[in-house]
PDB file of C-alpha atoms and ligand atoms in Angstrom:
ATOM      1  CA  MET A   1      -0.172  -0.244  -0.430  1.00 46.00           C
ATOM      2  CA  THR A   2       1.143   3.518  -0.377  1.00 57.00           C
ATOM      3  CA  HIS A   3      -0.264   5.970   0.883  1.00 67.00           C
ATOM      4  CA  HIS A   4       0.084   9.019  -1.943  1.00 81.00           C
ATOM      5  CA  LYS A   5      -2.510   6.834  -4.165  1.00 89.00           C
ATOM      6  CA  GLN A   6      -6.782   7.122  -2.527  1.00 92.00           C
ATOM      7  CA  HIS A   7      -8.139   4.276  -0.490  1.00 94.00           C
ATOM      8  CA  THR A   8     -11.705   2.912   0.072  1.00 96.00           C
ATOM      9  CA  ILE A   9     -13.184  -0.148   1.919  1.00 96.00           C
ATOM     10  CA  GLY A  10     -12.665  -3.141   0.635  1.00 96.00           C
ATOM     11  CA  GLN A  11     -16.038  -4.218   1.329  1.00 97.00           C
ATOM     12  CA  SER A  12     -19.732  -3.239   2.335  1.00 98.00           C
ATOM     13  CA  VAL A  13     -19.870  -3.240   6.168  1.00 98.00           C
ATOM     14  CA  TRP A  14     -23.088  -2.851   8.185  1.00 97.00           C
ATOM     15  CA  CYS A  15     -23.551  -1.759  11.960  1.00 97.00           C
ATOM     16  CA  SER A  16     -26.714  -0.076  14.127  1.00 96.00           C
ATOM     17  CA  GLY A  17     -26.707   2.315  17.020  1.00 96.00           C
ATOM     18  CA  VAL A  18     -28.559   5.349  18.763  1.00 94.00           C
ATOM     19  CA  GLY A  19     -28.769   8.821  17.047  1.00 91.00           C
ATOM     20  CA  LEU A  20     -27.083  10.988  19.930  1.00 88.00           C
ATOM     21  CA  HIS A  21     -30.025  13.912  19.279  1.00 85.00           C
ATOM     22  CA  SER A  22     -32.857  12.328  17.756  1.00 88.00           C
ATOM     23  CA  GLY A  23     -32.721   9.174  19.682  1.00 91.00           C
ATOM     24  CA  LEU A  24     -33.724   6.826  17.121  1.00 93.00           C
ATOM     25  CA  LYS A  25     -32.162   3.694  16.040  1.00 96.00           C
ATOM     26  CA  ILE A  26     -29.863   3.565  13.211  1.00 97.00           C
ATOM     27  CA  SER A  27     -28.740   1.654  10.800  1.00 97.00           C
ATOM     28  CA  MET A  28     -26.141   2.218   8.713  1.00 98.00           C
ATOM     29  CA  VAL A  29     -23.869   1.026   6.190  1.00 98.00           C
ATOM     30  CA  LEU A  30     -20.417   2.160   4.989  1.00 98.00           C
ATOM     31  CA  LYS A  31     -20.108   0.631   0.893  1.00 98.00           C
ATOM     32  CA  PRO A  32     -17.025   1.052  -1.067  1.00 98.00           C
ATOM     33  CA  ALA A  33     -16.613   3.861  -3.799  1.00 98.00           C
ATOM     34  CA  PRO A  34     -14.389   4.760  -6.456  1.00 98.00           C
ATOM     35  CA  ALA A  35     -11.340   7.124  -7.014  1.00 97.00           C
ATOM     36  CA  ASP A  36     -12.862  10.443  -7.135  1.00 95.00           C
ATOM     37  CA  HIS A  37     -15.715   9.867  -5.097  1.00 97.00           C
ATOM     38  CA  GLY A  38     -15.179  11.726  -1.844  1.00 96.00           C
ATOM     39  CA  ILE A  39     -17.464  10.759   1.526  1.00 97.00           C
ATOM     40  CA  ARG A  40     -21.077  10.749   0.958  1.00 97.00           C
ATOM     41  CA  PHE A  41     -23.957  10.305   2.730  1.00 97.00           C
ATOM     42  CA  ARG A  42     -27.065   8.667   1.151  1.00 98.00           C
ATOM     43  CA  ARG A  43     -30.708   8.857   3.081  1.00 97.00           C
ATOM     44  CA  THR A  44     -32.222   5.676   2.625  1.00 98.00           C
ATOM     45  CA  ASP A  45     -35.406   6.329   4.653  1.00 97.00           C
ATOM     46  CA  LEU A  46     -35.802   9.260   2.422  1.00 97.00           C
ATOM     47  CA  THR A  47     -38.310   9.109  -0.804  1.00 96.00           C
ATOM     48  CA  GLY A  48     -35.934   8.740  -3.389  1.00 96.00           C
ATOM     49  CA  ASN A  49     -32.933   7.732  -1.141  1.00 97.00           C
ATOM     50  CA  PRO A  50     -31.009  11.682  -2.115  1.00 97.00           C
ATOM     51  CA  THR A  51     -27.320  11.752  -1.582  1.00 96.00           C
ATOM     52  CA  ILE A  52     -25.342  14.449  -0.196  1.00 96.00           C
ATOM     53  CA  ASN A  53     -21.269  15.068  -0.292  1.00 96.00           C
ATOM     54  CA  ALA A  54     -19.479  15.245   2.679  1.00 96.00           C
ATOM     55  CA  HIS A  55     -18.214  18.669   2.060  1.00 94.00           C
ATOM     56  CA  TYR A  56     -17.954  22.309   3.860  1.00 93.00           C
ATOM     57  CA  ASN A  57     -20.348  24.088   1.404  1.00 92.00           C
ATOM     58  CA  ASN A  58     -22.971  21.850   2.871  1.00 94.00           C
ATOM     59  CA  VAL A  59     -22.222  22.380   6.075  1.00 92.00           C
ATOM     60  CA  ILE A  60     -25.588  23.790   7.346  1.00 92.00           C
ATOM     61  CA  ASP A  61     -26.104  23.434  11.385  1.00 89.00           C
ATOM     62  CA  THR A  62     -22.798  23.519  13.680  1.00 89.00           C
ATOM     63  CA  PHE A  63     -24.707  24.084  17.141  1.00 87.00           C
ATOM     64  CA  GLN A  64     -23.845  20.730  19.469  1.00 84.00           C
ATOM     65  CA  ALA A  65     -23.036  18.599  16.201  1.00 87.00           C
ATOM     66  CA  THR A  66     -21.965  19.270  12.123  1.00 91.00           C
ATOM     67  CA  THR A  67     -24.695  19.074  10.067  1.00 93.00           C
ATOM     68  CA  ILE A  68     -24.518  18.379   6.594  1.00 94.00           C
ATOM     69  CA  GLY A  69     -27.832  18.953   3.869  1.00 95.00           C
ATOM     70  CA  SER A  70     -29.295  20.403   1.253  1.00 92.00           C
ATOM     71  CA  SER A  71     -33.142  21.079   0.510  1.00 88.00           C
ATOM     72  CA  ASN A  72     -34.736  17.609   0.559  1.00 89.00           C
ATOM     73  CA  VAL A  73     -32.039  15.919   2.823  1.00 94.00           C
ATOM     74  CA  ALA A  74     -29.391  16.620   5.782  1.00 95.00           C
ATOM     75  CA  VAL A  75     -27.603  14.701   8.274  1.00 96.00           C
ATOM     76  CA  SER A  76     -26.459  14.968  11.768  1.00 93.00           C
ATOM     77  CA  THR A  77     -23.256  14.413  14.137  1.00 93.00           C
ATOM     78  CA  VAL A  78     -21.306  13.541  10.747  1.00 96.00           C
ATOM     79  CA  GLU A  79     -18.233  14.728  12.673  1.00 95.00           C
ATOM     80  CA  HIS A  80     -17.312  11.287  14.159  1.00 96.00           C
ATOM     81  CA  LEU A  81     -17.349   9.714  11.690  1.00 97.00           C
ATOM     82  CA  MET A  82     -15.554  11.994   9.356  1.00 97.00           C
ATOM     83  CA  ALA A  83     -13.082  11.795  11.709  1.00 96.00           C
ATOM     84  CA  ALA A  84     -12.005   7.837  11.756  1.00 96.00           C
ATOM     85  CA  LEU A  85     -12.543   7.516   8.139  1.00 96.00           C
ATOM     86  CA  TYR A  86      -9.631  10.645   7.529  1.00 95.00           C
ATOM     87  CA  GLY A  87      -7.517   9.080  10.302  1.00 93.00           C
ATOM     88  CA  CYS A  88      -7.615   5.857   8.514  1.00 91.00           C
ATOM     89  CA  GLY A  89      -6.960   7.223   5.274  1.00 91.00           C
ATOM     90  CA  ILE A  90     -10.527   6.303   3.335  1.00 95.00           C
ATOM     91  CA  ASP A  91     -10.578   9.219   0.693  1.00 95.00           C
ATOM     92  CA  ASN A  92     -13.954   7.156  -0.716  1.00 97.00           C
ATOM     93  CA  ALA A  93     -17.011   6.021   0.496  1.00 98.00           C
ATOM     94  CA  LEU A  94     -19.961   6.347   0.557  1.00 98.00           C
ATOM     95  CA  VAL A  95     -22.433   6.063   3.619  1.00 98.00           C
ATOM     96  CA  GLU A  96     -25.397   4.733   3.550  1.00 98.00           C
ATOM     97  CA  LEU A  97     -27.986   5.439   7.042  1.00 97.00           C
ATOM     98  CA  ASN A  98     -31.838   5.355   7.614  1.00 97.00           C
ATOM     99  CA  GLY A  99     -32.228   7.871   9.881  1.00 96.00           C
ATOM    100  CA  PRO A 100     -31.350  11.676  10.377  1.00 95.00           C
ATOM    101  CA  GLU A 101     -27.936  11.632  11.946  1.00 95.00           C
ATOM    102  CA  ALA A 102     -25.210   8.854  12.261  1.00 95.00           C
ATOM    103  CA  PRO A 103     -24.726   6.367  15.450  1.00 96.00           C
ATOM    104  CA  ILE A 104     -23.464   8.063  18.294  1.00 95.00           C
ATOM    105  CA  PHE A 105     -22.320   4.481  19.686  1.00 95.00           C
ATOM    106  CA  ASP A 106     -19.625   4.954  22.662  1.00 95.00           C
ATOM    107  CA  GLY A 107     -19.500   9.221  21.678  1.00 95.00           C
ATOM    108  CA  SER A 108     -16.229   8.194  20.581  1.00 96.00           C
ATOM    109  CA  ALA A 109     -14.658   7.330  16.432  1.00 96.00           C
ATOM    110  CA  ALA A 110     -13.568   3.637  17.858  1.00 95.00           C
ATOM    111  CA  PRO A 111     -16.163   2.038  17.196  1.00 96.00           C
ATOM    112  CA  TYR A 112     -15.846   3.621  13.850  1.00 96.00           C
ATOM    113  CA  VAL A 113     -11.919   2.699  13.236  1.00 94.00           C
ATOM    114  CA  LYS A 114     -12.945  -0.937  14.058  1.00 93.00           C
ATOM    115  CA  LEU A 115     -15.661  -0.955  11.502  1.00 95.00           C
ATOM    116  CA  ILE A 116     -12.955   0.614   8.690  1.00 94.00           C
ATOM    117  CA  GLN A 117     -11.287  -2.298   9.737  1.00 92.00           C
ATOM    118  CA  ARG A 118     -13.828  -4.662   8.988  1.00 94.00           C
ATOM    119  CA  GLY A 119     -14.638  -3.833   6.378  1.00 95.00           C
ATOM    120  CA  SER A 120     -10.413  -3.576   5.303  1.00 93.00           C
ATOM    121  CA  ILE A 121      -8.589  -0.392   2.998  1.00 92.00           C
ATOM    122  CA  VAL A 122      -7.657  -0.962  -0.344  1.00 93.00           C
ATOM    123  CA  GLU A 123      -5.586   0.723  -2.402  1.00 92.00           C
ATOM    124  CA  GLN A 124      -7.078   2.152  -5.912  1.00 94.00           C
ATOM    125  CA  ASN A 125      -5.410   3.662  -8.660  1.00 94.00           C
ATOM    126  CA  GLN A 126      -6.023   7.314  -9.031  1.00 93.00           C
ATOM    127  CA  ALA A 127      -3.131   9.574  -6.533  1.00 90.00           C
ATOM    128  CA  ARG A 128      -4.323  11.208  -3.910  1.00 89.00           C
ATOM    129  CA  ARG A 129      -4.599  15.155  -4.027  1.00 89.00           C
ATOM    130  CA  TYR A 130      -3.393  16.863  -0.580  1.00 89.00           C
ATOM    131  CA  LEU A 131      -4.748  20.396   0.298  1.00 91.00           C
ATOM    132  CA  THR A 132      -1.879  21.985   1.288  1.00 90.00           C
ATOM    133  CA  ILE A 133      -1.561  25.451   3.612  1.00 90.00           C
ATOM    134  CA  ARG A 134       0.072  28.034   1.581  1.00 87.00           C
ATOM    135  CA  GLU A 135      -0.291  31.356   3.818  1.00 89.00           C
ATOM    136  CA  PRO A 136      -1.491  31.821   7.417  1.00 93.00           C
ATOM    137  CA  VAL A 137      -5.072  31.114   8.308  1.00 94.00           C
ATOM    138  CA  VAL A 138      -6.838  32.762  11.339  1.00 95.00           C
ATOM    139  CA  VAL A 139     -10.401  32.928  12.443  1.00 96.00           C
ATOM    140  CA  ARG A 140     -10.727  34.403  16.402  1.00 97.00           C
ATOM    141  CA  GLU A 141     -13.702  35.496  18.052  1.00 96.00           C
ATOM    142  CA  GLY A 142     -13.498  36.325  21.772  1.00 95.00           C
ATOM    143  CA  ASP A 143     -10.676  33.987  23.192  1.00 95.00           C
ATOM    144  CA  SER A 144     -11.277  31.323  20.725  1.00 97.00           C
ATOM    145  CA  SER A 145      -8.647  30.951  17.541  1.00 97.00           C
ATOM    146  CA  ILE A 146      -7.715  28.791  14.882  1.00 97.00           C
ATOM    147  CA  ILE A 147      -4.120  29.565  13.531  1.00 97.00           C
ATOM    148  CA  ALA A 148      -3.180  27.076  10.460  1.00 96.00           C
ATOM    149  CA  THR A 149       0.741  27.345   8.727  1.00 95.00           C
ATOM    150  CA  PRO A 150       2.443  25.856   5.963  1.00 92.00           C
ATOM    151  CA  SER A 151       3.675  22.278   7.142  1.00 92.00           C
ATOM    152  CA  ASP A 152       4.689  19.354   5.123  1.00 88.00           C
ATOM    153  CA  GLN A 153       3.348  17.288   8.428  1.00 90.00           C
ATOM    154  CA  PHE A 154      -0.827  17.211   9.656  1.00 93.00           C
ATOM    155  CA  GLN A 155      -0.143  18.821  12.844  1.00 96.00           C
ATOM    156  CA  VAL A 156      -2.693  19.492  15.469  1.00 97.00           C
ATOM    157  CA  HIS A 157      -1.891  21.584  19.130  1.00 98.00           C
ATOM    158  CA  TYR A 158      -5.175  22.264  20.692  1.00 98.00           C
ATOM    159  CA  GLU A 159      -6.176  23.782  24.068  1.00 98.00           C
ATOM    160  CA  ILE A 160      -9.423  24.159  26.094  1.00 97.00           C
ATOM    161  CA  GLU A 161      -9.926  25.363  29.707  1.00 96.00           C
ATOM    162  CA  PHE A 162     -12.959  24.825  31.183  1.00 93.00           C
ATOM    163  CA  PRO A 163     -13.601  26.331  34.961  1.00 91.00           C
ATOM    164  CA  HIS A 164     -14.044  22.420  35.777  1.00 92.00           C
ATOM    165  CA  PRO A 165     -12.396  20.650  38.689  1.00 93.00           C
ATOM    166  CA  ARG A 166     -11.635  17.706  36.479  1.00 94.00           C
ATOM    167  CA  VAL A 167     -11.481  19.116  33.749  1.00 94.00           C
ATOM    168  CA  GLY A 168      -9.372  22.871  33.914  1.00 94.00           C
ATOM    169  CA  LYS A 169      -6.716  23.368  31.524  1.00 96.00           C
ATOM    170  CA  GLN A 170      -5.698  20.749  29.147  1.00 97.00           C
ATOM    171  CA  GLU A 171      -3.740  20.955  26.066  1.00 97.00           C
ATOM    172  CA  TYR A 172      -2.494  18.090  23.182  1.00 98.00           C
ATOM    173  CA  SER A 173      -0.177  18.157  20.272  1.00 97.00           C
ATOM    174  CA  TRP A 174      -1.220  15.409  17.773  1.00 96.00           C
ATOM    175  CA  GLU A 175       0.436  14.792  14.319  1.00 94.00           C
ATOM    176  CA  LEU A 176      -0.917  12.191  12.199  1.00 90.00           C
ATOM    177  CA  THR A 177       1.192   8.854  11.301  1.00 84.00           C
ATOM    178  CA  ASN A 178       0.496   5.820  10.456  1.00 78.00           C
ATOM    179  CA  SER A 179      -1.682   5.009  13.804  1.00 82.00           C
ATOM    180  CA  SER A 180      -1.154   7.995  15.770  1.00 89.00           C
ATOM    181  CA  PHE A 181      -5.467   8.398  15.178  1.00 92.00           C
ATOM    182  CA  SER A 182      -6.345   5.360  16.185  1.00 90.00           C
ATOM    183  CA  MET A 183      -3.681   5.227  19.040  1.00 91.00           C
ATOM    184  CA  GLU A 184      -4.121   8.501  20.672  1.00 94.00           C
ATOM    185  CA  ILE A 185      -7.507  10.751  19.528  1.00 95.00           C
ATOM    186  CA  ALA A 186      -9.950   7.273  18.385  1.00 95.00           C
ATOM    187  CA  LYS A 187     -11.369   6.337  21.380  1.00 95.00           C
ATOM    188  CA  ALA A 188     -11.925   9.829  23.213  1.00 97.00           C
ATOM    189  CA  ARG A 189     -15.477  10.318  24.141  1.00 96.00           C
ATOM    190  CA  THR A 190     -17.300  13.397  23.685  1.00 94.00           C
ATOM    191  CA  PHE A 191     -18.840  15.473  26.926  1.00 94.00           C
ATOM    192  CA  GLY A 192     -20.841  17.579  27.965  1.00 90.00           C
ATOM    193  CA  PHE A 193     -22.396  19.013  31.502  1.00 91.00           C
ATOM    194  CA  LEU A 194     -25.149  17.671  33.765  1.00 89.00           C
ATOM    195  CA  LYS A 195     -26.355  21.163  34.006  1.00 87.00           C
ATOM    196  CA  ASP A 196     -26.557  21.765  30.300  1.00 87.00           C
ATOM    197  CA  VAL A 197     -28.343  18.094  29.917  1.00 83.00           C
ATOM    198  CA  LEU A 198     -32.599  19.137  30.699  1.00 81.00           C
ATOM    199  CA  ARG A 199     -31.625  23.033  28.325  1.00 85.00           C
ATOM    200  CA  LEU A 200     -30.844  20.893  25.740  1.00 85.00           C
ATOM    201  CA  GLN A 201     -33.028  17.815  26.045  1.00 83.00           C
ATOM    202  CA  GLU A 202     -35.812  20.709  25.750  1.00 85.00           C
ATOM    203  CA  MET A 203     -34.751  21.773  22.749  1.00 85.00           C
ATOM    204  CA  GLY A 204     -34.987  18.763  21.289  1.00 82.00           C
ATOM    205  CA  LEU A 205     -31.613  18.015  21.515  1.00 79.00           C
ATOM    206  CA  ILE A 206     -28.899  14.645  22.717  1.00 83.00           C
ATOM    207  CA  ARG A 207     -32.619  12.533  23.315  1.00 83.00           C
ATOM    208  CA  GLY A 208     -30.156   9.354  22.422  1.00 84.00           C
ATOM    209  CA  GLY A 209     -27.630  10.915  25.367  1.00 84.00           C
ATOM    210  CA  SER A 210     -26.228   9.193  27.708  1.00 85.00           C
ATOM    211  CA  LEU A 211     -23.440   8.075  30.130  1.00 89.00           C
ATOM    212  CA  SER A 212     -22.723   4.960  27.737  1.00 89.00           C
ATOM    213  CA  ASN A 213     -21.845   7.622  24.883  1.00 90.00           C
ATOM    214  CA  ALA A 214     -20.779  10.867  26.823  1.00 91.00           C
ATOM    215  CA  VAL A 215     -18.607  11.754  29.628  1.00 94.00           C
ATOM    216  CA  VAL A 216     -20.841  13.535  31.668  1.00 92.00           C
ATOM    217  CA  PHE A 217     -19.808  16.015  34.915  1.00 93.00           C
ATOM    218  CA  ASP A 218     -21.795  17.228  37.545  1.00 92.00           C
ATOM    219  CA  ASP A 219     -20.230  20.287  39.914  1.00 92.00           C
ATOM    220  CA  LYS A 220     -17.435  18.476  40.830  1.00 93.00           C
ATOM    221  CA  GLU A 221     -17.172  15.289  39.643  1.00 93.00           C
ATOM    222  CA  VAL A 222     -17.210  12.551  36.032  1.00 94.00           C
ATOM    223  CA  LEU A 223     -20.323  10.877  36.529  1.00 92.00           C
ATOM    224  CA  ASN A 224     -19.404   7.972  34.817  1.00 93.00           C
ATOM    225  CA  VAL A 225     -18.343   4.664  36.473  1.00 92.00           C
ATOM    226  CA  HIS A 226     -15.375   4.525  35.135  1.00 93.00           C
ATOM    227  CA  GLY A 227     -14.043   7.587  34.845  1.00 93.00           C
ATOM    228  CA  PHE A 228     -11.876   9.022  32.110  1.00 95.00           C
ATOM    229  CA  ARG A 229      -9.809   6.827  29.700  1.00 95.00           C
ATOM    230  CA  TYR A 230      -7.080   8.946  29.623  1.00 95.00           C
ATOM    231  CA  SER A 231      -6.738  11.925  32.051  1.00 94.00           C
ATOM    232  CA  ASP A 232      -6.445  14.611  29.162  1.00 96.00           C
ATOM    233  CA  GLU A 233      -9.867  13.230  27.437  1.00 97.00           C
ATOM    234  CA  CYS A 234     -11.363  15.834  27.208  1.00 97.00           C
ATOM    235  CA  VAL A 235      -8.385  18.127  24.678  1.00 98.00           C
ATOM    236  CA  ARG A 236      -8.456  14.712  22.676  1.00 98.00           C
ATOM    237  CA  HIS A 237     -11.918  14.468  21.827  1.00 97.00           C
ATOM    238  CA  LYS A 238     -11.399  18.295  20.323  1.00 97.00           C
ATOM    239  CA  ILE A 239      -8.827  17.065  18.668  1.00 97.00           C
ATOM    240  CA  LEU A 240     -11.627  14.711  17.374  1.00 97.00           C
ATOM    241  CA  ASP A 241     -13.711  16.908  16.255  1.00 96.00           C
ATOM    242  CA  PHE A 242     -11.576  18.902  14.647  1.00 97.00           C
ATOM    243  CA  ILE A 243     -10.163  16.522  12.826  1.00 97.00           C
ATOM    244  CA  GLY A 244     -14.008  15.142  11.260  1.00 96.00           C
ATOM    245  CA  ASP A 245     -14.707  18.886  10.580  1.00 94.00           C
ATOM    246  CA  LEU A 246     -11.166  19.307   8.784  1.00 95.00           C
ATOM    247  CA  ALA A 247     -12.075  16.476   6.915  1.00 95.00           C
ATOM    248  CA  LEU A 248     -15.063  18.422   4.985  1.00 95.00           C
ATOM    249  CA  THR A 249     -12.689  19.793   2.875  1.00 94.00           C
ATOM    250  CA  GLY A 250     -12.786  16.141   0.720  1.00 93.00           C
ATOM    251  CA  LEU A 251      -9.085  16.130   1.150  1.00 92.00           C
ATOM    252  CA  PRO A 252      -5.730  14.828   3.249  1.00 91.00           C
ATOM    253  CA  VAL A 253      -4.367  18.208   4.717  1.00 92.00           C
ATOM    254  CA  LEU A 254      -1.175  19.025   5.461  1.00 91.00           C
ATOM    255  CA  GLY A 255      -0.723  22.288   7.677  1.00 94.00           C
ATOM    256  CA  LYS A 256       0.161  22.792  11.301  1.00 96.00           C
ATOM    257  CA  PHE A 257      -2.949  23.340  13.586  1.00 97.00           C
ATOM    258  CA  GLU A 258      -3.460  25.655  16.474  1.00 98.00           C
ATOM    259  CA  ILE A 259      -6.606  25.616  18.273  1.00 98.00           C
ATOM    260  CA  ARG A 260      -7.577  26.957  21.325  1.00 97.00           C
ATOM    261  CA  LYS A 261     -10.790  27.165  22.753  1.00 96.00           C
ATOM    262  CA  ALA A 262     -13.047  26.145  19.510  1.00 94.00           C
ATOM    263  CA  GLY A 263     -15.528  23.771  18.878  1.00 90.00           C
ATOM    264  CA  HIS A 264     -18.454  22.896  15.516  1.00 89.00           C
ATOM    265  CA  THR A 265     -19.644  26.764  14.959  1.00 91.00           C
ATOM    266  CA  LEU A 266     -15.225  28.488  14.797  1.00 94.00           C
ATOM    267  CA  HIS A 267     -13.889  25.458  12.870  1.00 92.00           C
ATOM    268  CA  SER A 268     -16.448  25.863  10.136  1.00 89.00           C
ATOM    269  CA  ARG A 269     -15.646  29.496   9.586  1.00 92.00           C
ATOM    270  CA  PHE A 270     -12.173  28.637   9.629  1.00 95.00           C
ATOM    271  CA  LEU A 271     -12.980  25.896   6.994  1.00 93.00           C
ATOM    272  CA  ALA A 272     -14.443  28.666   4.942  1.00 91.00           C
ATOM    273  CA  LYS A 273     -11.775  31.379   4.918  1.00 92.00           C
ATOM    274  CA  LEU A 274      -9.260  27.955   4.348  1.00 91.00           C
ATOM    275  CA  MET A 275     -10.657  27.153   1.298  1.00 88.00           C
ATOM    276  CA  ASP A 276     -10.539  30.957  -0.025  1.00 81.00           C
ATOM    277  CA  ALA A 277      -8.139  29.718  -3.112  1.00 71.00           C
ATOM    278  CA  LYS A 278      -5.266  32.385  -2.195  1.00 73.00           C
ATOM    279  CA  CYS A 279      -5.057  29.918   1.630  1.00 73.00           C
ATOM    280  CA  HIS A 280      -4.308  26.786   0.180  1.00 78.00           C
ATOM    281  CA  THR A 281      -3.040  24.311  -2.916  1.00 77.00           C
ATOM    282  CA  ASP A 282      -4.404  21.149  -4.027  1.00 76.00           C
ATOM    283  CA  GLN A 283      -1.417  20.413  -6.027  1.00 67.00           C
ATOM    284  CA  MET A 284       1.000  17.416  -5.079  1.00 62.00           C
ATOM    285  CA  PRO A 285       3.377  18.553  -2.668  1.00 58.00           C
ATOM    286  CA  LEU A 286       6.856  19.047  -3.619  1.00 56.00           C
ATOM    287  CA  THR A 287       8.325  17.299  -0.504  1.00 58.00           C
ATOM    288  CA  ILE A 288       6.822  13.630  -0.713  1.00 50.00           C
ATOM    289  CA  PRO A 289       3.233  13.612   1.712  1.00 52.00           C
ATOM    290  CA  PRO A 290       3.967  11.675   5.061  1.00 51.00           C
ATOM    291  CA  PRO A 291       2.834   8.114   5.819  1.00 46.00           C
ATOM    292  CA  TYR A 292      -0.488   8.213   6.339  1.00 49.00           C
ATOM    293  CA  ILE A 293      -1.596   4.381   6.483  1.00 50.00           C
ATOM    294  CA  SER A 294      -0.876   1.640   6.893  1.00 47.00           C
ATOM    295  CA  SER A 295      -1.754  -1.735   5.761  1.00 41.00           C
ATOM    296  CA  GLU A 296      -1.251  -3.604   9.862  1.00 46.00           C
ATOM    297  CA  LEU A 297      -4.352  -3.092  11.719  1.00 44.00           C
ATOM    298  CA  PHE A 298      -4.880   0.175  13.550  1.00 54.00           C
ATOM    299  CA  ALA A 299      -4.600  -0.846  17.616  1.00 59.00           C
ATOM    300  CA  ILE A 300      -6.480   1.056  19.689  1.00 64.00           C
ATOM    301  CA  ALA A 301      -5.493   2.301  22.768  1.00 56.00           C
TER     302      ALA A 301
HETATM  303 ZN1   ZN B 401     -17.490  15.164  19.128  1.00 91.95          ZN
END
């Protein structure tokens, strides 16, 4: 396998799980797709089975999750699946869903990585194009910011700060290598605060939310019996979300990203700026891109 070629799933794989916001039980089939197809979602429960490209231009909502949609189709909570596809080096796939959102599983990307492994990763004939940062791209809002600078690697440094005794200030530096997504990021779960739960449920959100698909905090403690998977699980999950949102560029990205206290909304604003033609190029980089996927199984640690 060579990392400069495009990749897809070897065979269709099926799974089902609850949607975090809808609370519905949803079936999902991940299917192989030809080169240059990209990632597309198909709603099999809607008349005509409409499809939508997983593309930043199609983002229609970023409150609590990333939703893509157009006039006749919408798919919500795509970010963890998008991160898993990106982290495993899948360029092309068709994702069929019989409901309005991707299943949440345990709130992390690990179940999706396992699903991709089950379908296997196969090389295609077409070369990959990379999106390379050409000049710094900066977005700010209050004390939140995202700064992208050129790099011949894909590197993310994320910093968060929550006034909670079990979170506080956390930072994490990550770089994409063969198994770094599955080893360091995939298992980190989404998190939330008990004080927000009722408010969000009244808004019709997180109907499928539970301690089995999120880390939940009360005023002082973690409510999950087994606590954290990593002491810095929250900031790792923020990196997971960022990767999932950045995957909506439709291309593997080379650049260094320094992010502070952002979320889906700022990620989305950043993408719009990044995709301005003078900020990036999608030509083949002069230096050979870093290793991107491995034929070895992705160990989840
Ligand atoms: Zn998330």
